[in-house]
XYZ file of C-alpha atoms in Angstrom:
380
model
C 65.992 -16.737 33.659
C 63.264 -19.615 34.641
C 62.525 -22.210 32.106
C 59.900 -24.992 32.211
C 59.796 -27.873 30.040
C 57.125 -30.357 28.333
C 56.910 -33.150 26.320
C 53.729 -34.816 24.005
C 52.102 -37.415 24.915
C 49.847 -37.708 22.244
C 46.050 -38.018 23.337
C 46.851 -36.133 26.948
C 48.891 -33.339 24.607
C 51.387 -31.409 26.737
C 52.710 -32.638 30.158
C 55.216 -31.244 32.369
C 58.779 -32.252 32.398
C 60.853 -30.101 34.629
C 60.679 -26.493 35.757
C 58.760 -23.816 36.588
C 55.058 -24.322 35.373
C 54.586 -20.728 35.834
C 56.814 -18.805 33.577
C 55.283 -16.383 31.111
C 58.602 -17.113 28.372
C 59.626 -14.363 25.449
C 60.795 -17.836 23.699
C 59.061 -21.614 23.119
C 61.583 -23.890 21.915
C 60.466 -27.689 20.436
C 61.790 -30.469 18.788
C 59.675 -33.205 17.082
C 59.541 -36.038 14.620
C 57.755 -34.660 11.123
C 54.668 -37.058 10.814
C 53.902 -35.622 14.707
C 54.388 -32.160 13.902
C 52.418 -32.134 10.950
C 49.514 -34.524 12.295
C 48.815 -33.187 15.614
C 47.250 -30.160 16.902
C 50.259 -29.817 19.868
C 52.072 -26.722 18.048
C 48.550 -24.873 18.205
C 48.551 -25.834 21.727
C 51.738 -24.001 22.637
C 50.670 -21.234 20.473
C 47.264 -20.745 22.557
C 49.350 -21.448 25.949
C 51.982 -18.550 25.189
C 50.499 -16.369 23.382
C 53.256 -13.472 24.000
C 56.248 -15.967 23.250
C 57.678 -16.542 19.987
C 57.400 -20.076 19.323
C 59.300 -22.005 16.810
C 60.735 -25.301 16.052
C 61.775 -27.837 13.590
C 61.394 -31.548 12.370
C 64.114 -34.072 13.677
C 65.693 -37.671 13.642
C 65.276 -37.665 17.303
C 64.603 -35.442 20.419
C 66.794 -34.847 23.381
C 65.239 -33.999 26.975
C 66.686 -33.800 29.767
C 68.938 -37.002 29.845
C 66.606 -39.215 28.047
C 66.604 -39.200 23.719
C 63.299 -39.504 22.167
C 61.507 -40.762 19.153
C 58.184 -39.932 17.563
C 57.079 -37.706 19.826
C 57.488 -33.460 20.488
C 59.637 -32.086 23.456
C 59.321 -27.643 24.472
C 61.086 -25.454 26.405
C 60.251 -22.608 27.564
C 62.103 -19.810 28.421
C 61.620 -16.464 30.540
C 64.363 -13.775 30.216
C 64.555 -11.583 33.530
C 67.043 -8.944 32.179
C 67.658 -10.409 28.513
C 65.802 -8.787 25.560
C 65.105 -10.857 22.530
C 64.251 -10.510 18.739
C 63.008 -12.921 16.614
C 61.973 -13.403 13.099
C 61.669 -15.633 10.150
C 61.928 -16.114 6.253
C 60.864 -18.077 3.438
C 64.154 -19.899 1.331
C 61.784 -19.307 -1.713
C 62.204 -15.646 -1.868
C 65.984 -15.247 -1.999
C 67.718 -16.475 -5.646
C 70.391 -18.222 -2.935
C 70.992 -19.659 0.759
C 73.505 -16.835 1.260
C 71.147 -13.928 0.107
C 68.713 -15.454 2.425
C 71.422 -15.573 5.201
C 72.097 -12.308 4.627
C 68.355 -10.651 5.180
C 67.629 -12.682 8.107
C 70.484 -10.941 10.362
C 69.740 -8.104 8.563
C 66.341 -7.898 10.297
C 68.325 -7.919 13.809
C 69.241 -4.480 15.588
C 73.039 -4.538 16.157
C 73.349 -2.401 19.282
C 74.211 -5.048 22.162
C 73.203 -8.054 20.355
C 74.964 -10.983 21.688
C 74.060 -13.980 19.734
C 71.286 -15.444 17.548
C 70.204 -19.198 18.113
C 69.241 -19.943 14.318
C 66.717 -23.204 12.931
C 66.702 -23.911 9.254
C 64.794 -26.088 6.873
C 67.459 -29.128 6.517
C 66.762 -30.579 3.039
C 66.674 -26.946 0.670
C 68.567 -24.639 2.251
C 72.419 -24.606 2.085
C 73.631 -24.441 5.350
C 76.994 -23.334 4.343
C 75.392 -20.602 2.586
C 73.323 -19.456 4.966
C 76.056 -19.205 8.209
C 78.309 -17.265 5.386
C 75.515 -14.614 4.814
C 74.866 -14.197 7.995
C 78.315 -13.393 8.993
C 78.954 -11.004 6.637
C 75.986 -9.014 7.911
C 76.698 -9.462 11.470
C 79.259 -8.037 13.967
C 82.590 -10.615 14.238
C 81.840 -10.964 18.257
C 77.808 -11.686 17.566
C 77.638 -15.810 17.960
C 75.616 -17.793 16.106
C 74.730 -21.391 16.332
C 71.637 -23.647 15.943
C 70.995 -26.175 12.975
C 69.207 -27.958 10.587
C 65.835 -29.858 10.647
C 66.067 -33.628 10.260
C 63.714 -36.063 9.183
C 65.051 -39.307 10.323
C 67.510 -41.191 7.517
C 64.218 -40.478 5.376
C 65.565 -37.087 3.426
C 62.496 -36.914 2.158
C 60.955 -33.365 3.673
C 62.051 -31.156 6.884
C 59.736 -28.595 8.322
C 60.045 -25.709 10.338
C 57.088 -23.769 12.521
C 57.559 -20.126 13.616
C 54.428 -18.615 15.670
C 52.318 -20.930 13.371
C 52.255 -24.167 11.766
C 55.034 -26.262 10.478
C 56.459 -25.986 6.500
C 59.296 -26.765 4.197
C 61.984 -23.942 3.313
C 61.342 -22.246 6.414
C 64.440 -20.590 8.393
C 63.890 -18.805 12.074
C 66.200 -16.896 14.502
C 66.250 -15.309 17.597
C 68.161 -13.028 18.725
C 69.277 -11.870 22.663
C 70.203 -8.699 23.400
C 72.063 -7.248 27.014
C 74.871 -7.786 29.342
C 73.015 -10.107 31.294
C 72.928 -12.761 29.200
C 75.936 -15.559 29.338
C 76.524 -17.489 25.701
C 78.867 -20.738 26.041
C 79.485 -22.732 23.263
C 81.092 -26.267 22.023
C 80.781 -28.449 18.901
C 82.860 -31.497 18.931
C 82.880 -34.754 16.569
C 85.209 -37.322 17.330
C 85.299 -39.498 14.208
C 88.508 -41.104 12.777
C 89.664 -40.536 9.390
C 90.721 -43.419 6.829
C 91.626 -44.219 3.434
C 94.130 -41.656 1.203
C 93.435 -38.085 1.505
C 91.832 -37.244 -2.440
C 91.299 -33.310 -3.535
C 88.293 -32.020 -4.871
C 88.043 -31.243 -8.598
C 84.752 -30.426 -9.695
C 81.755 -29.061 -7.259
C 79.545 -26.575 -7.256
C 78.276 -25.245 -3.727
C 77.707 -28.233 -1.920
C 77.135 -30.453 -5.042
C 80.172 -32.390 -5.267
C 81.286 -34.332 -8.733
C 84.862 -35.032 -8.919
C 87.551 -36.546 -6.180
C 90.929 -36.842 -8.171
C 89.750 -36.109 -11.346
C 87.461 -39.236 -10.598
C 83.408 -39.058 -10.209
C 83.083 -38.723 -6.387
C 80.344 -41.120 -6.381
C 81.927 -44.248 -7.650
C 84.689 -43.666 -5.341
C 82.452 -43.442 -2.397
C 80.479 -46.667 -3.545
C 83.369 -48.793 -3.598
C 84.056 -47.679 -0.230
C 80.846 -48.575 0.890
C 80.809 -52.049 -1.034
C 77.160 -53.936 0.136
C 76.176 -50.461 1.857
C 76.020 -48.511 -1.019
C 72.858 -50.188 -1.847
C 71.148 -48.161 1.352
C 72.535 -44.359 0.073
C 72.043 -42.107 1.160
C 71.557 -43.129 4.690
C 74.468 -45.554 4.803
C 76.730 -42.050 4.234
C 75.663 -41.190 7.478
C 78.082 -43.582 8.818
C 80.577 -42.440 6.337
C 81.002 -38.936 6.278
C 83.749 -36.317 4.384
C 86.134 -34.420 6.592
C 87.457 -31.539 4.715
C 89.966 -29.032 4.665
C 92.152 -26.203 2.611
C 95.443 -27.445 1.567
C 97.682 -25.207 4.128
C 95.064 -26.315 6.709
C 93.936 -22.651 7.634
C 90.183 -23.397 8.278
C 90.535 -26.438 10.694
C 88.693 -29.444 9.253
C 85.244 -29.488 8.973
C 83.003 -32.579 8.589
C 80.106 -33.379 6.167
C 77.286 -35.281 5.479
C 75.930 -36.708 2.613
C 71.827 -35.250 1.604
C 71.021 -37.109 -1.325
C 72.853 -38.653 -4.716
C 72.360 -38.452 -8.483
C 72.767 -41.317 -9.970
C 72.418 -39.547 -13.272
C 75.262 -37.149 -13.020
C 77.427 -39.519 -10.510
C 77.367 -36.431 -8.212
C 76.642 -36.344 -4.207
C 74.795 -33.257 -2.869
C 76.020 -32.312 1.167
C 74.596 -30.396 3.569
C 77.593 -27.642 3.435
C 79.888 -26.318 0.857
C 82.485 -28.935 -1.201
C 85.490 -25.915 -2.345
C 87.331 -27.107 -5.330
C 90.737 -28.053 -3.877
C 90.038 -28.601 -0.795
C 91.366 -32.147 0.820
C 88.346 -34.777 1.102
C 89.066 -37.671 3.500
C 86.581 -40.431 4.452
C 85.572 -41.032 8.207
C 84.188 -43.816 9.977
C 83.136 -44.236 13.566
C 84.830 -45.027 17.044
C 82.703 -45.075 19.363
C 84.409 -44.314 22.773
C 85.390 -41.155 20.727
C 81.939 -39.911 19.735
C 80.885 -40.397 23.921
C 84.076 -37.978 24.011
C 83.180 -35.710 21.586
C 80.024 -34.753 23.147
C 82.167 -34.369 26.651
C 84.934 -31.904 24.663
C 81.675 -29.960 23.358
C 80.215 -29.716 26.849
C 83.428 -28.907 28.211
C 84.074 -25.967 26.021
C 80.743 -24.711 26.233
C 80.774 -24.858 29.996
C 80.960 -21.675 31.803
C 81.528 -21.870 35.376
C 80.469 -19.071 37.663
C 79.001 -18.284 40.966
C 76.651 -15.645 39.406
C 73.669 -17.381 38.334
C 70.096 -15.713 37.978
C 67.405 -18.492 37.976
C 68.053 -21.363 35.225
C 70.886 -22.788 33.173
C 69.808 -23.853 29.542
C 71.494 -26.240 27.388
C 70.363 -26.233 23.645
C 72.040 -29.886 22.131
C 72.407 -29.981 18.094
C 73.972 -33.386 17.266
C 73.921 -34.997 13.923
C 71.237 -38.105 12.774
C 74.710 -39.971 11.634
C 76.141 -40.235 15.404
C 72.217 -41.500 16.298
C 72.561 -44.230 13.604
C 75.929 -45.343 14.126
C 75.216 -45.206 17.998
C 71.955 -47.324 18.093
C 70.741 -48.251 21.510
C 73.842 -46.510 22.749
C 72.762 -43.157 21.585
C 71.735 -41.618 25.143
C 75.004 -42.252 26.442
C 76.111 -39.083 24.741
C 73.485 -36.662 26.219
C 74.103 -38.570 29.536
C 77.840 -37.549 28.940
C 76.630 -33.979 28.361
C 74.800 -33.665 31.725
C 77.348 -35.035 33.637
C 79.846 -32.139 32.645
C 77.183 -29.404 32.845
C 75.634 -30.902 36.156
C 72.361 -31.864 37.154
C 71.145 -28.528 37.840
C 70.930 -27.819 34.102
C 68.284 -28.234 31.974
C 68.693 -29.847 28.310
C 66.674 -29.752 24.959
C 67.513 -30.351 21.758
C 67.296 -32.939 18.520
C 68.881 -35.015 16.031
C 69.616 -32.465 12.538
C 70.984 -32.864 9.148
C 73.477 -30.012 10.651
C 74.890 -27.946 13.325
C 75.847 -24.306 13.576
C 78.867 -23.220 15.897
C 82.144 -21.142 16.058
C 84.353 -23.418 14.959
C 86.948 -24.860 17.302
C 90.069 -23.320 15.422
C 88.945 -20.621 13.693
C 86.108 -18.970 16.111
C 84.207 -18.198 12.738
C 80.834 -19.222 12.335
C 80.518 -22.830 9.903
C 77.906 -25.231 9.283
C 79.184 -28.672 10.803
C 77.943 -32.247 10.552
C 78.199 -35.016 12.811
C 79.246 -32.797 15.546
C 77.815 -32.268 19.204
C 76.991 -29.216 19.174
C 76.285 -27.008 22.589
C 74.665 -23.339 23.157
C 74.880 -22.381 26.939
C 72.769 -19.956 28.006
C 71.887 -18.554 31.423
C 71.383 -14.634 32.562
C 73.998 -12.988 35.750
């Protein structure tokens, strides 16, 4: 596997990074802010520059290369498989009646035999991510991974887009999928907030719509919480996020994000699923944990071996809430990354509205938020 990588710099358009300037890559990988994206002729570029790659991306609330996070600005990868075969496809959220019907055609458009894993971008602000993972993972084999996440648009919410092999739009969802027993998948996806305040059940949702925390309108409870922040929802519920779980604990917690409110119906909609009677819990940030978390993900993903064929790719999903709450600080977690995987790997990814991984406990596929996620990918 050989990858080279790139980066916009506006008027010059694509510049190398790091790698192999020579590869002729199955797979393009970028990152961007949405305004650049949508503005700038630099997706055509890569399109005309590969022309035998399939080339896809999304919209984020920051870009991670190499060591170094990003703003404004567009950041590739790309990739050339030596004995790894790949698939790829994508579909439109407005033709399914649901998330999970949609989930469910997309791996359905994947041959089975010796399929390994699919690496999966979504639109971040119509699709339910939740939704989506479960569809695919009905259709799918139980050892098939799948991770990726959602597109991000800063603390905006206003619009996410996604490209495959053309340009950028909303409600857009694209996979790919690598086939053989060449190919080496690691995987991690870590958070390392700290819960607070009484543990309240949920009583009334719908999907990921949630209305009701003890018989109480979720949203009032989560203002008073918030006190002078509440004013800035929903971005200041970045910093605040749900952890969740089943009663008898089964499912591990999972964490979740806040999309958007209703002031109207006193309801909060997330970017996964809210079950009626699961355990809600509010979370707030340490940050010597969240620098952790991102180590833990890069630990587990980590795969050592002596057996490498050409590059070592790591694909970094972490959530726009650890990038707000972090600030200035907010390298210091990809730096952590690199310094588990070593020096000799090379790292892409962005900021998302949600992250797709096996999840810790159970090993099933879940949509996570404020996580680190990790894919780790090289070919033996």
């Amino acid at each position: 596997m050989k990858t080279f990588q790139l980066t916009w710099e506006g008027v010059e358009g694509w510049q190398a990074y790091d790698g192999d300037a020579n590869v002729q890559p199955q797979w393009v990988i970028f990152f961007g802010q949405r305004e650049v994206m949508a503005e700038t002729k630099a997706i055509q570029e890569l399109l005309e520059k590969y022309p035998e790659a399939a080339v896809f991306g999304c919209s984020s609330s920051g870009e991670i290369i190499g060591d170094t996070v990003m703003d404004e600005t567009l950041v590739a990868t790309a990739v050339s498989f030596e004995k790894t075969k790949v698939e790829s496809t994508s579909i439109l959220i407005d033709q399914y009646v649901s998330s999970y019907a949609a989930g469910l055609d997309l791996a359905a458009q994947f041959p089975k035999e010796d399929l390994k894993a699919i690496f999966v971008i979504s639109d971040g602000h119509v699709v339910n991510g939740s939704d989506l993972v479960m569809g695919m993972r009905e259709q799918l084999p139980e050892e098939v991974v799948i991770t990726g996440g959602l597109a991000g648009d800063g603390d905006k919410f206003e619009k996410t887009l996604v490209a495959f092999n053309g340009a950028p739009q909303p409600g857009l969802i694209a996979a790919l999928g690598v086939y053989g027993d060449s190919i080496r998948i690691g995987h991690g996806s870590v958070g390392g907030w700290d819960n607070f305040g009484p543990e309240r059940t949920i009583t009334k949702s719908q999907d990921n719509v949630l209305y009701e925390l003890d018989g109480k309108p979720a949203l009032d409870l989560y203002k008073s919480y918030l006190g002078e922040d509440a004013e800035r929802l929903p971005s200041s519920a970045l910093e605040f996020p749900l952890s969740i779980r089943s009663v008898d604990q089964s499912d591990g917690n999972t964490v979740r994000t806040i999309l958007s409110i209703d002031e109207e119906n006193n309801s909060m909609t997330f970017a996964g699923n809210m079950p009626e009677g699961h355990i809600a819990q509010l979370m707030m940030a340490n940050f010597d944990q969240l620098i952790h978390g991102a180590q833990q993900a890069a630990q587990s993903a980590k795969i050592d071996t002596e057996e490498v064929l050409g590059s070592k790719l790591a694909l970094m999903v972490s959530c726009v809430g650890r990038k707000i709450v972090m600030g200035q600080h907010t390298p210091e977690e990809v730096e952590a990354v690199a310094e588990v995987l070593g020096e000799d790997v090379h790292q892409i990814g962005f900021y998302s509205y949600g992250e797709i991984s096996p999840h810790y406990k159970t090993g099933y596929c879940e949509l996570h938020n404020q996580t680190m996620t990790i894919t780790y990918l090289f070919e033996v």
